[in-house]
Short mmCIF file of C-alpha atoms in Angstrom, two decimals:
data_model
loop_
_atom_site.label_atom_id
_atom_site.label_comp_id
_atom_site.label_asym_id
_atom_site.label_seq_id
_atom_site.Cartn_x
_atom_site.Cartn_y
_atom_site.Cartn_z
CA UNK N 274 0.00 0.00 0.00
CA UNK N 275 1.32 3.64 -1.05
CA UNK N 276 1.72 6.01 2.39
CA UNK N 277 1.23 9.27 1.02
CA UNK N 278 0.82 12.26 3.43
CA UNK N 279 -1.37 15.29 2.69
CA UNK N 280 -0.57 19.16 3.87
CA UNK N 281 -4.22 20.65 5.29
CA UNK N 282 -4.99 23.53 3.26
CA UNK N 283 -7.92 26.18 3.49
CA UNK N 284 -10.92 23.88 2.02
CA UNK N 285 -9.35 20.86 2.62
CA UNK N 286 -10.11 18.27 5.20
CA UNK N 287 -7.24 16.39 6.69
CA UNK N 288 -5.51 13.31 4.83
CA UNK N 289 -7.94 9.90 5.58
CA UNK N 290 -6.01 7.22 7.06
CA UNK N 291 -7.07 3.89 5.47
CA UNK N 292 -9.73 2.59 7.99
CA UNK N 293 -11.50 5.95 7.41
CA UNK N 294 -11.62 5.07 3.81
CA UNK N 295 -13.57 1.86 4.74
CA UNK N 296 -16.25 3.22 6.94
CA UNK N 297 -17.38 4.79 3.77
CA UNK N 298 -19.85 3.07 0.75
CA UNK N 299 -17.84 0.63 -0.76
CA UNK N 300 -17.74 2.84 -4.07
CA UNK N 301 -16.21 5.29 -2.26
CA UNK N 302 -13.71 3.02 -0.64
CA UNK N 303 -12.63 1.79 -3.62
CA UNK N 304 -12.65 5.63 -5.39
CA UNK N 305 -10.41 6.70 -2.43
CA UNK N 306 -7.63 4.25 -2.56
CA UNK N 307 -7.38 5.05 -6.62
CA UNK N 308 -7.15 8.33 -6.23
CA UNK N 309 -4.51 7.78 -3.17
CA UNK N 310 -2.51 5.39 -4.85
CA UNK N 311 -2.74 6.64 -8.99
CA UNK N 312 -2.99 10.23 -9.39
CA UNK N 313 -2.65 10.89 -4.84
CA UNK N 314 -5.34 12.89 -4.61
CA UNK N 315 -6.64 13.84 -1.01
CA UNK N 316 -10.36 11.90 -0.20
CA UNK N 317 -12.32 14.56 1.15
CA UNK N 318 -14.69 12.99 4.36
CA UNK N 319 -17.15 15.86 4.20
CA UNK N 320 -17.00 17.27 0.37
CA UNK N 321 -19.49 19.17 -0.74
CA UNK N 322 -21.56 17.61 -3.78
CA UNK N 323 -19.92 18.57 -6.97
CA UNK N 324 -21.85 19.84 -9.43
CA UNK N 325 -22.79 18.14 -12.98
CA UNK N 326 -20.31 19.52 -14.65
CA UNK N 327 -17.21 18.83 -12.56
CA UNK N 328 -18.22 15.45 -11.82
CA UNK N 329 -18.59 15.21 -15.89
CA UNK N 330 -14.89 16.71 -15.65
CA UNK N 331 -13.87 14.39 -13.23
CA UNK N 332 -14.73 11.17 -15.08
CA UNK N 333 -13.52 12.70 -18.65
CA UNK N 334 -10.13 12.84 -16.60
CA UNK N 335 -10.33 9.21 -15.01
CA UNK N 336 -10.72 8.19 -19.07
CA UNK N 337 -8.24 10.09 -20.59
CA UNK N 338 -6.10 8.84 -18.07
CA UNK N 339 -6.73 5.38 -18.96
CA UNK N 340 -6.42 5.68 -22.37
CA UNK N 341 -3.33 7.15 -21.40
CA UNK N 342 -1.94 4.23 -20.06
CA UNK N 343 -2.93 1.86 -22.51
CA UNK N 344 -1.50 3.65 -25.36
CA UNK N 345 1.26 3.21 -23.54
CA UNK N 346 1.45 -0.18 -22.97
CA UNK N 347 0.88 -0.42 -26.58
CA UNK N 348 3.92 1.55 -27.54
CA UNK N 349 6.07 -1.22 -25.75
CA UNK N 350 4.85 -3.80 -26.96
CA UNK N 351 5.52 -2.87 -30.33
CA UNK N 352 8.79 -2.15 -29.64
CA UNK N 353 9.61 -5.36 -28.02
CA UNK N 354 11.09 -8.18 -30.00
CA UNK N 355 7.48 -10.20 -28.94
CA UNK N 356 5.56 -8.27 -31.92
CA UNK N 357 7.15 -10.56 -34.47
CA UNK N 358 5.62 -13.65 -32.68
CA UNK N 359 2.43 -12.61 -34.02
CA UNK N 360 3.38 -12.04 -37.56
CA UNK N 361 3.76 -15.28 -38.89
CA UNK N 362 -0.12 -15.92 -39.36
CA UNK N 363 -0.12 -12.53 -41.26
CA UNK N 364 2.91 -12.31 -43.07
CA UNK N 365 1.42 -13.37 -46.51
CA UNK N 366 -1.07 -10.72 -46.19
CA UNK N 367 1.91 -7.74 -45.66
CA UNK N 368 3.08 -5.63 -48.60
CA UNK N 369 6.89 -4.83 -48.55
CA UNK N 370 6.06 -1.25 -47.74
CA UNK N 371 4.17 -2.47 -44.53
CA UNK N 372 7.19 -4.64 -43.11
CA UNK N 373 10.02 -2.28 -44.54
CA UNK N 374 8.32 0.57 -42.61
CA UNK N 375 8.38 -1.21 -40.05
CA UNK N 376 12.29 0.07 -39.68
CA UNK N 377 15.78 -1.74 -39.46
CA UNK N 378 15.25 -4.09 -42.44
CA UNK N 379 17.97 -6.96 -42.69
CA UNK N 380 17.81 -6.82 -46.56
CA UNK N 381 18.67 -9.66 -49.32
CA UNK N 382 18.44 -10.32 -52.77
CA UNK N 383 18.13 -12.66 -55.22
CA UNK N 384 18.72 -11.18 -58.90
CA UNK N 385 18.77 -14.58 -60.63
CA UNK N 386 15.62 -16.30 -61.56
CA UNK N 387 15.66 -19.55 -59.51
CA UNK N 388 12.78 -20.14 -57.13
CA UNK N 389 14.64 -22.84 -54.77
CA UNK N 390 17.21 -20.79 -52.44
CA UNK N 391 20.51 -23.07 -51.92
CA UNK N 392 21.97 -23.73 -48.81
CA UNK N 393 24.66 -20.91 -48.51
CA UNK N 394 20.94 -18.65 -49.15
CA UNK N 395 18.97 -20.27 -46.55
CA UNK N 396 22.07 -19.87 -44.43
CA UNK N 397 22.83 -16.34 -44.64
CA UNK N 398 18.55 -15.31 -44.22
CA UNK N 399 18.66 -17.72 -41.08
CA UNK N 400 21.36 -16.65 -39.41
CA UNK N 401 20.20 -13.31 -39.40
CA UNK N 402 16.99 -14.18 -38.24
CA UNK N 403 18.77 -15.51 -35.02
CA UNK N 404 21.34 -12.70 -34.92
CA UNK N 405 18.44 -9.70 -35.26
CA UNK N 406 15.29 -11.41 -33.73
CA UNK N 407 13.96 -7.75 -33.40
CA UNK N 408 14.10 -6.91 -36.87
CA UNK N 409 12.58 -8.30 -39.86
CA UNK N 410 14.18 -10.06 -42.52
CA UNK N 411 13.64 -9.70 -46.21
CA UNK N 412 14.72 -11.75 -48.84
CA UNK N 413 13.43 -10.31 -52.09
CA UNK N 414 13.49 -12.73 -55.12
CA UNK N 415 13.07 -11.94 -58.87
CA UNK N 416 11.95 -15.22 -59.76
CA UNK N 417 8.54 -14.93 -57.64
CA UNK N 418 5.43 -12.88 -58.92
CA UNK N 419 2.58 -11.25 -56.92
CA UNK N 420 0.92 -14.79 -57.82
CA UNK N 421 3.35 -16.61 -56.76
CA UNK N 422 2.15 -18.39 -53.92
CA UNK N 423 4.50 -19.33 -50.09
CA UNK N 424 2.68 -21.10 -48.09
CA UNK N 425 3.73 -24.15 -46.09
CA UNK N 426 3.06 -26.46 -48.46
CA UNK N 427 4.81 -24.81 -51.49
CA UNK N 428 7.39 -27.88 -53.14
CA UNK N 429 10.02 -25.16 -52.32
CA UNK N 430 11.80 -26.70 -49.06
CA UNK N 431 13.64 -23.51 -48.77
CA UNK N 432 10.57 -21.56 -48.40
CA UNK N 433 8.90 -23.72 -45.78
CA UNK N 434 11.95 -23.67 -43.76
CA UNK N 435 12.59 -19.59 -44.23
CA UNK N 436 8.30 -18.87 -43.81
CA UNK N 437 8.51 -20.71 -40.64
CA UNK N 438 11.02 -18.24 -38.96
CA UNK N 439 8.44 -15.63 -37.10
CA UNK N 440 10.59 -12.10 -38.32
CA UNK N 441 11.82 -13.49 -41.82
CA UNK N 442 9.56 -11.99 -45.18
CA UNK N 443 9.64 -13.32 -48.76
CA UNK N 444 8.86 -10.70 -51.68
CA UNK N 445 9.18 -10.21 -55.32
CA UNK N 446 11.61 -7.91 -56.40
CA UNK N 447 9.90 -5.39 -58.85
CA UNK N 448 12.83 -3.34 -59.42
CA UNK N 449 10.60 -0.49 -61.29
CA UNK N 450 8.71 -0.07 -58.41
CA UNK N 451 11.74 0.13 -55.99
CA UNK N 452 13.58 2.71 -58.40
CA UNK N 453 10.61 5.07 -58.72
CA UNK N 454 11.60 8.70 -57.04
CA UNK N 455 15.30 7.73 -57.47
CA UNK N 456 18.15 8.82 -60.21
CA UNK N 457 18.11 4.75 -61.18
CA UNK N 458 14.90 4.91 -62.63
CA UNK N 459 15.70 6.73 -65.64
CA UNK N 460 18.70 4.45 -66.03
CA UNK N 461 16.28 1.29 -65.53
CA UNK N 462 13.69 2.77 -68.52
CA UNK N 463 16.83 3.00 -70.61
CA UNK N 464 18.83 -0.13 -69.86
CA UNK N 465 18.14 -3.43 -72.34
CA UNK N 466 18.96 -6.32 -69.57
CA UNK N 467 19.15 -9.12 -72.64
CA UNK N 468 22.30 -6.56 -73.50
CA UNK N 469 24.17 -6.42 -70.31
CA UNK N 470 26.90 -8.95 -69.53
CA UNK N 471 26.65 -8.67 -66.06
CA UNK N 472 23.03 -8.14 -65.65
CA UNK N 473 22.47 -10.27 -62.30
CA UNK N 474 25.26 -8.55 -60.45
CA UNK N 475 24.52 -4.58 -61.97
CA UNK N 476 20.62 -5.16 -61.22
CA UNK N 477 21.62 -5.89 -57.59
CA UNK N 478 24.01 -3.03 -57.39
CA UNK N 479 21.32 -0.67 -58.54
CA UNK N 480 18.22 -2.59 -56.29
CA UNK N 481 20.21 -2.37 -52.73
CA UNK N 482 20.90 0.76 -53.03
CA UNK N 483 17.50 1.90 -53.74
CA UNK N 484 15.98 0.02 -51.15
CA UNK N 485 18.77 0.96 -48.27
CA UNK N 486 18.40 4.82 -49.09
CA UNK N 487 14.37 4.89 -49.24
CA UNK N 488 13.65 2.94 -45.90
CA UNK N 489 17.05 2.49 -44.17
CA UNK N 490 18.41 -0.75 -42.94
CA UNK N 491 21.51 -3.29 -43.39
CA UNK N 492 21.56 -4.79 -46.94
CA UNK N 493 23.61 -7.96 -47.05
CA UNK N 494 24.82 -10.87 -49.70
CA UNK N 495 23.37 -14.08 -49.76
CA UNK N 496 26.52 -15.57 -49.06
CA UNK N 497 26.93 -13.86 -45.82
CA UNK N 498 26.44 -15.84 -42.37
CA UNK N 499 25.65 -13.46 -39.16
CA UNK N 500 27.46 -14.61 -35.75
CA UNK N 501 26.75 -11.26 -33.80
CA UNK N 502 24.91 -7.82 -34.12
CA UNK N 503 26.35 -4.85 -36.25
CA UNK N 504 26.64 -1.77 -33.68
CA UNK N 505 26.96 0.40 -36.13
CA UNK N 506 23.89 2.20 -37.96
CA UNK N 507 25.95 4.26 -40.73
CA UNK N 508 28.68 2.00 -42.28
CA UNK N 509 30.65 0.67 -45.23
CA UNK N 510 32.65 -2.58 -44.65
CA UNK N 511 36.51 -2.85 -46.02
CA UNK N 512 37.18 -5.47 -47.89
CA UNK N 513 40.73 -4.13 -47.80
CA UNK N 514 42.49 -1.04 -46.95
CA UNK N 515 41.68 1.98 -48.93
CA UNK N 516 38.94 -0.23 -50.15
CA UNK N 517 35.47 -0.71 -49.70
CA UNK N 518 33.24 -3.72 -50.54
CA UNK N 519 29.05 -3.32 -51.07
CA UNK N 520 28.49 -6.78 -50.24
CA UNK N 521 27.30 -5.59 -46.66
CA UNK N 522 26.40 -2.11 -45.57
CA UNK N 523 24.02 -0.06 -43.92
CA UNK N 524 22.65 3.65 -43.52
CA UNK N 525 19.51 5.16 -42.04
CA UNK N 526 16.40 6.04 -44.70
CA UNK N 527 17.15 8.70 -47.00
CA UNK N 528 20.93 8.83 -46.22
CA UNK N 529 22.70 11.61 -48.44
CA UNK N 530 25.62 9.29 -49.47
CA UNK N 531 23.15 6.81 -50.81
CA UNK N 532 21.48 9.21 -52.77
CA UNK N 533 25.20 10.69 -54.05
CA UNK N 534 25.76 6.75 -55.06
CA UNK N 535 22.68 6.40 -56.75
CA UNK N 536 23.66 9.57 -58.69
CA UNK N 537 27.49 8.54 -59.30
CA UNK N 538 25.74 4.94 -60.59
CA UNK N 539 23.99 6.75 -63.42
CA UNK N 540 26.84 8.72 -64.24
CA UNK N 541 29.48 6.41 -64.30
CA UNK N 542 27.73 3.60 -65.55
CA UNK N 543 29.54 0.99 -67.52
CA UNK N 544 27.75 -2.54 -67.62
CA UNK N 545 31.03 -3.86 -69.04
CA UNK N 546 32.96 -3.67 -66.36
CA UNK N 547 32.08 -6.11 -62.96
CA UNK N 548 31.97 -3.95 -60.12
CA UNK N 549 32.01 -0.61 -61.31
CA UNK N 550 28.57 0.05 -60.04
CA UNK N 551 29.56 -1.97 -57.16
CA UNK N 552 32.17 -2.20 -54.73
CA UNK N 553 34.21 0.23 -56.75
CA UNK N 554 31.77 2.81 -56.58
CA UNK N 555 31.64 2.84 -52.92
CA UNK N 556 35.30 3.32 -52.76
CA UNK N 557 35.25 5.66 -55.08
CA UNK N 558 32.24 7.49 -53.43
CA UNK N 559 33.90 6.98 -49.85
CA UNK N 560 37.35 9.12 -51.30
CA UNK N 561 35.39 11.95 -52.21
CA UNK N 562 34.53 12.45 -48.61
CA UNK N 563 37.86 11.53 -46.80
CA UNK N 564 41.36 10.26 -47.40
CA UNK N 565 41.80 6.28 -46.74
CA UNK N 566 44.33 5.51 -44.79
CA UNK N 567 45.56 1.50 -44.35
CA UNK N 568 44.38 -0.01 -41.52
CA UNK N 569 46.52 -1.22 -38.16
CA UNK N 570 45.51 -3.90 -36.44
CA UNK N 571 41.62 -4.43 -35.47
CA UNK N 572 40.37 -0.34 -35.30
CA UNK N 573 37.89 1.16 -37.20
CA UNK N 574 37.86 4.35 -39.92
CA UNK N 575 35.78 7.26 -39.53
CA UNK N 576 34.67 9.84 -41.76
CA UNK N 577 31.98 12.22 -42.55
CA UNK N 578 29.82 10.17 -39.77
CA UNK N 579 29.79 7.16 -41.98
CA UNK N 580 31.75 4.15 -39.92
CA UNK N 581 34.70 2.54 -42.50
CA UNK N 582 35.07 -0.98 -40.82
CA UNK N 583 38.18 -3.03 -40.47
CA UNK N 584 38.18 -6.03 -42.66
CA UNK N 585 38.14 -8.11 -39.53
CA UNK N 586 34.28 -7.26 -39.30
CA UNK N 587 33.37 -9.31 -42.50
CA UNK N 588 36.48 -10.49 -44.19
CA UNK N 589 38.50 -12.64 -42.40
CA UNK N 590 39.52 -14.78 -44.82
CA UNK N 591 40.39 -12.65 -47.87
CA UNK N 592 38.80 -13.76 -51.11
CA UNK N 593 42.20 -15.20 -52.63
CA UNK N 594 42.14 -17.58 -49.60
CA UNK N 595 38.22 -18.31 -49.94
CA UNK N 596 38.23 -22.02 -50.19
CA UNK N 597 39.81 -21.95 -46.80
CA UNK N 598 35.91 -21.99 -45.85
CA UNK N 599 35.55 -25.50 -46.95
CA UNK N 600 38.64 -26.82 -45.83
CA UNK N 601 39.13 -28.62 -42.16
CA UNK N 602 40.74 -26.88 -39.91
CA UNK N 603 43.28 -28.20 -37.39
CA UNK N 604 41.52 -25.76 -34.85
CA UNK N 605 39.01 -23.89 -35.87
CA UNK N 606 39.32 -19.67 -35.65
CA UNK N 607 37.06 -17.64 -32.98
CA UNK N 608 36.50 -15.09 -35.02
CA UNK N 609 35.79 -12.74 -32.33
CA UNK N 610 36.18 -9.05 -34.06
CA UNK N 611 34.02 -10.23 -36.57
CA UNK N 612 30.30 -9.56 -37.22
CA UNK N 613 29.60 -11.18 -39.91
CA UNK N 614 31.56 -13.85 -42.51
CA UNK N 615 31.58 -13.46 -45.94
CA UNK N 616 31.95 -16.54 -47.91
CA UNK N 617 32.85 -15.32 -51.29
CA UNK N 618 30.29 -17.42 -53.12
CA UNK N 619 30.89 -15.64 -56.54
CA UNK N 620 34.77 -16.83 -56.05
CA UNK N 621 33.03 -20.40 -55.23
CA UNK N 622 30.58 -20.20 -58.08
CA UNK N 623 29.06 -22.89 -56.44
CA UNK N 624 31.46 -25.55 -57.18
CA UNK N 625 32.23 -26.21 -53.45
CA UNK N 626 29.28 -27.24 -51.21
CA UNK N 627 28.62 -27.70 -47.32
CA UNK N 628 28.49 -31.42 -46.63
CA UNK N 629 27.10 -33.03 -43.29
CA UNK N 630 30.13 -34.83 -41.77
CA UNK N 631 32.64 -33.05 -43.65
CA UNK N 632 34.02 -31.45 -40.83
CA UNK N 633 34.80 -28.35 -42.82
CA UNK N 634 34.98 -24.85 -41.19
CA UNK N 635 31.91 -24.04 -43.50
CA UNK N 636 29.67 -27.25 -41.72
CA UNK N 637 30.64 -26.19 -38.20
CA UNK N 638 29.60 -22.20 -39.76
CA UNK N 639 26.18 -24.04 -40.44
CA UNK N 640 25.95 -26.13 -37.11
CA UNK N 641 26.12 -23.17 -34.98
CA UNK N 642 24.69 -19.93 -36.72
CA UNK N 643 22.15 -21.88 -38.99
CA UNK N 644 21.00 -25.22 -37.30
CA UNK N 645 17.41 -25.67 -38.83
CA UNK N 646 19.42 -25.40 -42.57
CA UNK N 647 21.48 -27.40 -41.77
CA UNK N 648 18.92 -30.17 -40.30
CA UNK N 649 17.87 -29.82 -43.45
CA UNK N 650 20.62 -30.56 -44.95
CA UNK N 651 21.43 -33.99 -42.90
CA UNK N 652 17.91 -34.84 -43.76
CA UNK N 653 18.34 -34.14 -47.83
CA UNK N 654 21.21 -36.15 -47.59
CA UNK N 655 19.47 -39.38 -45.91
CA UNK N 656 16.67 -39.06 -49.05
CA UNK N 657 19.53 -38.92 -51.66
CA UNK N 658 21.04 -42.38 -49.97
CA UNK N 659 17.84 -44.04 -49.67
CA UNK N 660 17.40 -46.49 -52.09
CA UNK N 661 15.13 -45.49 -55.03
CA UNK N 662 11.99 -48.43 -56.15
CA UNK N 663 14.08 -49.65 -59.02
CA UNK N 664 16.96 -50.83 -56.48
#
């Protein structure tokens, strides 16, 4: 029970103890101890009877008070991680807009046309799932169509797998509608994709950076696997010194250097060239606003506000070294100053895959970031050795 004590003033009575409060109605036992204990407001023994109006006053105040509260209550619940445990029943009813708004987007892509996400894919979404269980995750695929349907049922294991996670979101990618009120749409109305060699990888370029500068968020490869948050809100991640990769970044909605990119995209375009609208135009971008400088040890770069991250964060293993992923390891590296782990999958081109029982750096990657893909890839394997009718 709340003590509070009450200074007599001139048309006041003294403060009620709480027996006093009981030898009144019970409606005014219970008013008493709500006003005491909410809002401590002295009970009068002897008031005079209000009149209409101020009692009127009195319970527009109790309301607004309550409504108060709720709202409240409301507020922090949407804030809490708990929101996205109700999502799942609704997610195939939410537009991208609706989830994107939503703020703090992991975001991923998939330029190519297949509908059945690979391992390395399912990966990467899941372990950032675990890593940002506040957030939502979007995987955006040019293969699906507004028709397209992912339910739990679809023949897609992939998509049963990634539905089932409570904060991760499936979506075509309509890249006309992503580019609109950008500098890439005029490029996009221009462009013949049947004419560009590197179509897949310039598309992507041009679709992450639209997304990351209208709604904000981390945009990240499909071939990257998430072992711990990324403090930082406005970064670009070194692949080396002096240079900068775009395989993982991030930037807060409507981000001036993300609209300078976009710009710099349209003007220096060259589809011939891999990377140009890619990781070399963030380095390029990131000199015009301060002078790179190599890197010593594990610190961080600074400059203009944006965060210029050690190579440690994401790139460990440098691409030359990539298949050092899938090799076993006499003891296997912590890792600790990184966030993320970028596993060079265009390097790869797919020609090296996880295997259960391998014992390769890349399965115990799996086994402890991405568990349910890599069930399901234990369980794939047991179908493939099963004998088919014909044996």
């Amino acid at each position: 029970m709340v003590q509070t004590v009450w200074v007599s003033s001139p048309g006041r009575c003294p403060a009620l103890q709480e027996s006093d409060c009981h030898r009144q109605s019970k409606k005014r036992s219970w008013r008493c101890r709500f006003f005491r204990t909410i809002i401590q407001h002295p009970c009068r023994r002897h008031a005079p009877k209000r009149s209409r109006k101020a009692r009127m006053l009195r319970k527009i105040q109790i309301c607004l008070c309550f409504c108060f509260v709720s709202g409240i209550l409301y507020e922090i619940s949407l804030l809490s991680s708990c929101v996205f445990s109700y999502l799942p029943m609704a997610q195939h009813y939410l537009t991208p807009e609706q989830v994107l708004n939503l703020g703090k987007s992991i975001i991923f892509l998939e330029t190519t046309e297949r509908l059945e996400p690979p391992p390395l894919v399912s990966c990467s979404v899941e372990s950032a799932a675990r890593i940002y269980q506040d957030r939502p995750i979007i995987l955006f695929m040019r293969g699906l169509t507004n028709e397209t349907a992912l339910d739990l049922n679809t023949s897609y294991a992939a998509f049963s797998l990634l539905s089932s996670m409570k904060n991760v979101f499936i979506f075509p990618l309509q890249m006309e509608t992503i580019f609109q009120e950008t500098p890439l749409l005029q490029w996009y109305n221009q462009v013949v994709p049947e004419q560009e060699k590197n179509w897949v990888h310039v598309s992507s370029d041009a679709s992450r950076l639209a997304l990351i500068w209208k709604y904000g968020g981390i945009y990240m490869d499909t071939d990257v696997i998430s072992i711990r948050p990324i403090p930082q809100q406005s970064f670009l991640a070194a692949q080396k010194s002096r240079f900068s990769s775009n395989g993982i970044f991030g930037f807060p909605a409507r981000h001036k250097f993300i609209w300078d990119c976009m710009e710099n995209f349209v003007l220096k375009y060259n589809g011939n060239i891999w990377g140009n609208q890619g990781p070399f135009l963030m380095t390029r971008m990131l000199k015009t606003l301060c002078n790179l400088t190599d890197f010593q040890g594990t610190e961080d770069h600074s400059c203009q506000n944006i965060s210029f991250l050690n190579p440690q964060r994401f790139y460990p293993i440098p691409y030359p070294a990539w298949s050092r992923y899938y090799q076993v390891w006499d003891k296997s590296p912590s890792f600790d100053h990184s966030y993320a782990l970028h596993l060079w999958n265009f390097m790869n081109r797919n020609r090296k895959v996880v295997v259960a029982g391998s014992n390769t750096l890349a399965e115990k990657l799996y086994k402890t970031y991405c568990p349910t893909t890599y069930q399901d890839l234990i369980q794939n394997a047991k179908h493939r050795d099963l004998p088919g009718p014909e044996d």
